[in-house]
One Martini backbone bead per residue (centre of mass of N, CA, C, O) as a GRO file, in nm:
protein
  250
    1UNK     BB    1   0.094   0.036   0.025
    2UNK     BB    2   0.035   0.368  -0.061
    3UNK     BB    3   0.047   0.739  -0.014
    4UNK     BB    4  -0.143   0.752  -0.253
    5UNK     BB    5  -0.486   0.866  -0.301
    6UNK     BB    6  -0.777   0.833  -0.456
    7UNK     BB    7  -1.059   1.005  -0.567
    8UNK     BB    8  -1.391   0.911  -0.760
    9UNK     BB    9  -1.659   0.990  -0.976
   10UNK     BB   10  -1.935   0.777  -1.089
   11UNK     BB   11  -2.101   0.513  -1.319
   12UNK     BB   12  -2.293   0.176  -1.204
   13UNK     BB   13  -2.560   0.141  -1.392
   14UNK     BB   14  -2.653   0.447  -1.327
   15UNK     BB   15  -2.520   0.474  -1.057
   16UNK     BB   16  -2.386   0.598  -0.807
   17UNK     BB   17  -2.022   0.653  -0.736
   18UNK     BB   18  -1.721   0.566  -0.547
   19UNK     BB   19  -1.404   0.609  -0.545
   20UNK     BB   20  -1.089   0.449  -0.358
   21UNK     BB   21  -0.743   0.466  -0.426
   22UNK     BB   22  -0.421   0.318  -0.532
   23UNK     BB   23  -0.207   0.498  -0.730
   24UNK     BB   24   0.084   0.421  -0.623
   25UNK     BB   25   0.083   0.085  -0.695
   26UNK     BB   26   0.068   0.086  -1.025
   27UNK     BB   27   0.416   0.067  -1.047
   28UNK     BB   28   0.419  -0.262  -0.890
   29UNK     BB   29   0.184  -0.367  -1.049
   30UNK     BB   30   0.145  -0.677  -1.009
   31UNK     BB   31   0.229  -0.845  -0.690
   32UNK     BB   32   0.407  -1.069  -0.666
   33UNK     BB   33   0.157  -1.355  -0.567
   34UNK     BB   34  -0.091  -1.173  -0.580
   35UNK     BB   35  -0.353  -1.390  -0.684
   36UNK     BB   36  -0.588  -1.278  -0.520
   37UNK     BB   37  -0.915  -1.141  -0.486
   38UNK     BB   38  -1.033  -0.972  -0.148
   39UNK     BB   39  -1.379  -0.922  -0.046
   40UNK     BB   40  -1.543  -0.676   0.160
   41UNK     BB   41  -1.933  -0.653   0.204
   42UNK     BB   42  -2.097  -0.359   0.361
   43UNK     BB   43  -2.380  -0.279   0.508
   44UNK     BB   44  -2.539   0.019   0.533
   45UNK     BB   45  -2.725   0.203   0.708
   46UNK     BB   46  -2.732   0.525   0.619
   47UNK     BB   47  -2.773   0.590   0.333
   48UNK     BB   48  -2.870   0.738   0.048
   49UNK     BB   49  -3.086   0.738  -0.167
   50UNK     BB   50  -2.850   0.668  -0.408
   51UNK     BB   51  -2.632   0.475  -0.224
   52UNK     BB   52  -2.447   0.629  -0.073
   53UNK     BB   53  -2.285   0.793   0.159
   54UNK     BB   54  -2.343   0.948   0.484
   55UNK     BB   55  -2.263   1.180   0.739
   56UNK     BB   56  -2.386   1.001   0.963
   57UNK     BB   57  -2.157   0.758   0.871
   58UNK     BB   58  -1.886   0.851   0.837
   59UNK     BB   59  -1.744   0.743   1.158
   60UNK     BB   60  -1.848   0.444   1.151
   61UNK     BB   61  -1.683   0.393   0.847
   62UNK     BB   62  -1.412   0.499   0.902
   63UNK     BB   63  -1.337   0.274   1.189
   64UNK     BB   64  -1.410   0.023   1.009
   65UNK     BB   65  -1.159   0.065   0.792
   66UNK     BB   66  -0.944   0.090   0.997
   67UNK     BB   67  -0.984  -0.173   1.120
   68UNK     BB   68  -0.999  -0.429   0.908
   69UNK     BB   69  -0.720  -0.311   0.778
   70UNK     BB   70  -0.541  -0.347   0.995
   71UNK     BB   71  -0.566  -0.664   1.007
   72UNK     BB   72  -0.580  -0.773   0.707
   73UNK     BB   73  -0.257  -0.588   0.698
   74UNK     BB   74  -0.078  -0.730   0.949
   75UNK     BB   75   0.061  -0.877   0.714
   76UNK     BB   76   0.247  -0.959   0.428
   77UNK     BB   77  -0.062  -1.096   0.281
   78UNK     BB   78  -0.177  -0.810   0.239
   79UNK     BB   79  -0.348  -0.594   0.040
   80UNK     BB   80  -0.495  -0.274   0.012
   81UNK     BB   81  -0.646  -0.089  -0.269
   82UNK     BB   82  -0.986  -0.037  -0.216
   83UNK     BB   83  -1.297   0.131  -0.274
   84UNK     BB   84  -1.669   0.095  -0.317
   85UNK     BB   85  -1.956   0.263  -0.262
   86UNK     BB   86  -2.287   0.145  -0.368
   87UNK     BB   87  -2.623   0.063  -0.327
   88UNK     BB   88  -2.547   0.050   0.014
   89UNK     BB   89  -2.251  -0.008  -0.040
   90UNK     BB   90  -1.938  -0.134   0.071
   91UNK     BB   91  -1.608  -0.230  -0.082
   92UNK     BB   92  -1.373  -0.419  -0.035
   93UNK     BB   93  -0.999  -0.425  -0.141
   94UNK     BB   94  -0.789  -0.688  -0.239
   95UNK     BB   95  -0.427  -0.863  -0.223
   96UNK     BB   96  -0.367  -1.218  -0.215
   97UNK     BB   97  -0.156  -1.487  -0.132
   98UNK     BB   98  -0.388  -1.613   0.147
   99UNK     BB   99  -0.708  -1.688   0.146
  100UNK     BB  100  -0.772  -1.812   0.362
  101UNK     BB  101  -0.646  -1.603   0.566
  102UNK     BB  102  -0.847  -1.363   0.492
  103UNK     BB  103  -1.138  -1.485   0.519
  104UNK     BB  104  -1.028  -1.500   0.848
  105UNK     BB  105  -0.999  -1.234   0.916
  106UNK     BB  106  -1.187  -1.077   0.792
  107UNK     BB  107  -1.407  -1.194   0.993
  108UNK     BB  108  -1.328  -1.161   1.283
  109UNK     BB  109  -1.289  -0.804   1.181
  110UNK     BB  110  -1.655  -0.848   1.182
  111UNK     BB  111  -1.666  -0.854   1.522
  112UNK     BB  112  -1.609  -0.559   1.591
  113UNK     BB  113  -1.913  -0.539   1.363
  114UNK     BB  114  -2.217  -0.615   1.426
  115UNK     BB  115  -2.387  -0.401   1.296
  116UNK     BB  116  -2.311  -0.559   1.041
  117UNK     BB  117  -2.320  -0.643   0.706
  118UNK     BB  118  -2.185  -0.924   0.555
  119UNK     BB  119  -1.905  -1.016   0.286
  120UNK     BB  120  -1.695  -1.280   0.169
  121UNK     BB  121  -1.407  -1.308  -0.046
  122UNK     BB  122  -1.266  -1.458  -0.344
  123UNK     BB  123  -1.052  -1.449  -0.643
  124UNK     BB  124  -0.895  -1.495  -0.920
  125UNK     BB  125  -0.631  -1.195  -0.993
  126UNK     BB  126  -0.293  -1.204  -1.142
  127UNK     BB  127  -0.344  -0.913  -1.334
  128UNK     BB  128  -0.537  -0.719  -1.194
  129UNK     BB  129  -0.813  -0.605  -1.290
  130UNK     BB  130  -1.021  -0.478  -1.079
  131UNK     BB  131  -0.804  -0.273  -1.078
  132UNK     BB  132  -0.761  -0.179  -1.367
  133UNK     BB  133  -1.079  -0.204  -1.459
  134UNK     BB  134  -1.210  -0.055  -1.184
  135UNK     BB  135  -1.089   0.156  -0.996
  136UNK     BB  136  -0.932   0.269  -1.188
  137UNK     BB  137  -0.915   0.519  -1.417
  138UNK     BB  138  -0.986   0.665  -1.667
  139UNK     BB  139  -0.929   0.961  -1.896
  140UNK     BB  140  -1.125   1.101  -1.736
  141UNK     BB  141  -1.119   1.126  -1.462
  142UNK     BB  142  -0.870   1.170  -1.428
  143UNK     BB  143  -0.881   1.487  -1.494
  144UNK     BB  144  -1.008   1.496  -1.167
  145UNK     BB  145  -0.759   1.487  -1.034
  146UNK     BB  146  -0.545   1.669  -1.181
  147UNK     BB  147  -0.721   1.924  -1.108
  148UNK     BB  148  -0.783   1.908  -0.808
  149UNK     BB  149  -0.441   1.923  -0.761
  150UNK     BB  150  -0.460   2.235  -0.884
  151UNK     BB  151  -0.627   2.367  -0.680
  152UNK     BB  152  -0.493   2.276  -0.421
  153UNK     BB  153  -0.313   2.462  -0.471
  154UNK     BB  154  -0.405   2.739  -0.521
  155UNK     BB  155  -0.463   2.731  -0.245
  156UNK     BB  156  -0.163   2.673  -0.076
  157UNK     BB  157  -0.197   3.014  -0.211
  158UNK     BB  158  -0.473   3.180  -0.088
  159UNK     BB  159  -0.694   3.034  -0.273
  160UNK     BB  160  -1.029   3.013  -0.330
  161UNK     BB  161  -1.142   2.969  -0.647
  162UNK     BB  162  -1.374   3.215  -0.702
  163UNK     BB  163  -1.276   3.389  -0.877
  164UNK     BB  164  -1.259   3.513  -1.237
  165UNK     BB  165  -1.052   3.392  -1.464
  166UNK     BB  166  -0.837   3.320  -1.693
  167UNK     BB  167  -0.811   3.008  -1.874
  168UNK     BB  168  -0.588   2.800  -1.982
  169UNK     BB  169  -0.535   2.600  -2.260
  170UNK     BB  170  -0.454   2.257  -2.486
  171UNK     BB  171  -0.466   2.138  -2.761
  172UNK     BB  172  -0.380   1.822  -2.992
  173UNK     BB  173  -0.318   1.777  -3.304
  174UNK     BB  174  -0.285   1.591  -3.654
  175UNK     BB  175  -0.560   1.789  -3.785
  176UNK     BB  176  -0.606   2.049  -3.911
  177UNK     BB  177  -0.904   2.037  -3.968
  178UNK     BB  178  -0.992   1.926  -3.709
  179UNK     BB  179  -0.915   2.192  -3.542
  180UNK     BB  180  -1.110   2.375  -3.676
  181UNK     BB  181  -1.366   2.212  -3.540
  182UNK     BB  182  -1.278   2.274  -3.255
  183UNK     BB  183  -1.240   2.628  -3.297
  184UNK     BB  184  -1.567   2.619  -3.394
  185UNK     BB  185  -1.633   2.555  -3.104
  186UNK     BB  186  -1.492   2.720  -2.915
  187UNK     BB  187  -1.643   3.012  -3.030
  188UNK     BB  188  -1.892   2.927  -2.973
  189UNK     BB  189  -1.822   2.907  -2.644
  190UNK     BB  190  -1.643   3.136  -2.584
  191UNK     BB  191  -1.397   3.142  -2.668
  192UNK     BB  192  -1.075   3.206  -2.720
  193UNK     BB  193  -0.828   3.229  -2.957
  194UNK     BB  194  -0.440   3.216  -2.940
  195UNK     BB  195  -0.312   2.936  -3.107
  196UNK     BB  196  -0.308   2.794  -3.467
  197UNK     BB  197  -0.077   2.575  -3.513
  198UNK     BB  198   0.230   2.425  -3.555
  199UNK     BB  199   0.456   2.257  -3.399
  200UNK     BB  200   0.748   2.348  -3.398
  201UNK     BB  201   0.857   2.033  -3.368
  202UNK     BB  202   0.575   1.954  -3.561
  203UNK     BB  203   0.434   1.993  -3.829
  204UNK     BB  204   0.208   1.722  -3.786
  205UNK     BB  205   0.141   1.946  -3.552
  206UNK     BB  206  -0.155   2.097  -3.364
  207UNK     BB  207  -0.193   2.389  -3.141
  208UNK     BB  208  -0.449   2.453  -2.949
  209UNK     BB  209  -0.509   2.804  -2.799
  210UNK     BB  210  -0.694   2.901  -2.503
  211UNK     BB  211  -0.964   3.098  -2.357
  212UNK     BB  212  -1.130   3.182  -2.054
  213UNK     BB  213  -1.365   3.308  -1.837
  214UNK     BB  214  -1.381   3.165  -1.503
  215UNK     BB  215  -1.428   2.917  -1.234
  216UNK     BB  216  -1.223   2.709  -1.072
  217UNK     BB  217  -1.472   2.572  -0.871
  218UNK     BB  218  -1.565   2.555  -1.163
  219UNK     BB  219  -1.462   2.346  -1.387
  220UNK     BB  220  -1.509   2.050  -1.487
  221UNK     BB  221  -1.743   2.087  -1.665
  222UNK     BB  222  -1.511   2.207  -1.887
  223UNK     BB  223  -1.319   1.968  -1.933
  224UNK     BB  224  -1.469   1.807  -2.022
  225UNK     BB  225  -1.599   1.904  -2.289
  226UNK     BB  226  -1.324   1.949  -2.385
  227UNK     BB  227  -1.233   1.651  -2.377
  228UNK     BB  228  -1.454   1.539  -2.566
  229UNK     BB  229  -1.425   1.704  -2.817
  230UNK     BB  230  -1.129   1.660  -2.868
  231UNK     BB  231  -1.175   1.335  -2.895
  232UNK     BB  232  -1.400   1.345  -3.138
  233UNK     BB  233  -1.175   1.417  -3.302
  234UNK     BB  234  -0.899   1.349  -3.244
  235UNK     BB  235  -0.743   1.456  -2.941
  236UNK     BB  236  -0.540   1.640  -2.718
  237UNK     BB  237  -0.555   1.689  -2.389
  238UNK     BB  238  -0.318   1.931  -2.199
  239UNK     BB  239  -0.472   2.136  -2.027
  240UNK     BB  240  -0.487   2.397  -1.713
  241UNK     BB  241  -0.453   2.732  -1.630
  242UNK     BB  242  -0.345   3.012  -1.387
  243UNK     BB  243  -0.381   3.245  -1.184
  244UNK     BB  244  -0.301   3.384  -0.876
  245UNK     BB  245  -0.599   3.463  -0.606
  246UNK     BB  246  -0.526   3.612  -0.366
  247UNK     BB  247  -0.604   3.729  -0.077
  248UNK     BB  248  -0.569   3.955   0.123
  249UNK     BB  249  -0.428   4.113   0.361
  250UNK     BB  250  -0.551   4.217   0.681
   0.00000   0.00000   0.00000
């Protein structure tokens, strides 16, 4: 288990869910022997009517995961990778060498919390499919983890991230077409287009540099769309910058 650890939302079967999971174990990941997949889901009391956790069970959830996970991954056979939100449910995932061990772990370790139901499984997955096919995010979601710790920076100087301030964008294109009709979308959303043409050491890639007055903590639905839309033509986003507005001093 990494110390980096990232949250994302999405939707499961059309349902609200939240994934809270190990990104930097992805450098290591598979690891070696850890060839079973274990999970423990566990009943929410509280959940909310979309089926997410609640406020009001936020310190009994947090308590559970605490106690677990520290038996479960007590032993050096048993890896903790994340957990998944959804439908009224917590679902633990690990990577274990030690199936049997985990199960009787895990069951155990769910005699210190009564009052919750719950199941455990094993499964063999020596690719760690479930890791990278189900936690890992997409190259949208990855989009909202490497933006909010763009704001989380600008936070840590002080920045509110409430100001509108421009904000500048960059896309790559393969093709110049693809580009114009980017460009023409662009126009119509109230974009500034600030630069099109060939990037210099790239003659047969177009670089496309836009503008618009945003506010930074409503960012998120501007970059899919911007990312959207890019995708839809082959480009690729290449991100957004902004200067920081901090508060003066009182």
């Amino acid at each position: 288990m990494s110390e980096e650890w990232e949250f994302y939302p999405l939707l499961i079967d059309d349902s609200p869910a939240s994934i809270f999971f190990d990104l930097g174990i992805q450098s290591e990941a598979p690891l070696g022997g850890f060839d079973w997949l274990g999970y423990l889901r566990v009943r929410m009391q509280l959940p909310r009517p979309d089926g997410l956790s609640s406020g009001e069970e936020f310190d009994a959830l947090a308590a559970l995961e605490d106690g677990i996970c520290d038996s479960i991954t007590a032993s050096d056979d048993t890896v903790y990778v994340g957990r998944n939100t959804s439908g009224g449910n917590r679902n633990f995932y690990f990577y274990t060498r030690n199936k049997t061990l985990f199960e009787k772990t895990a069951n155990a370790a769910m005699l210190r919390f009564p009052d919750y139901e719950f199941e455990v499984g094993t499964r063999p997955d020596q690719e760690w499919n479930a890791y990278f096919r189900f936690l890992f995010p997409s190259a949208r979601s990855m989009l909202l983890i490497t933006y909010r710790r763009v704001c989380e920076s600008l936070q840590a100087h002080g920045d509110q991230l409430t100001a509108p301030r421009d904000i500048d964008h960059r896309v790559y294109f393969d093709s110049r077409p693809e580009a114009e009709k980017f460009a023409d979308w662009l126009r119509q959303n109230a974009f500034d287009i600030t630069t099109l043409e060939p990037l210099y050491d790239h003659a047969s890639r177009i670089v496309v540099d836009f503008v618009r007055k945003d506010v930074p903590a409503d960012i998120d639905p501007v970059v899919l769309a911007l990312f959207d839309n890019a995708t839809d033509l082959n480009g690729d986003y290449d991100g957004w910058g902004c200067e920081i507005q901090a508060d003066p001093p009182e």
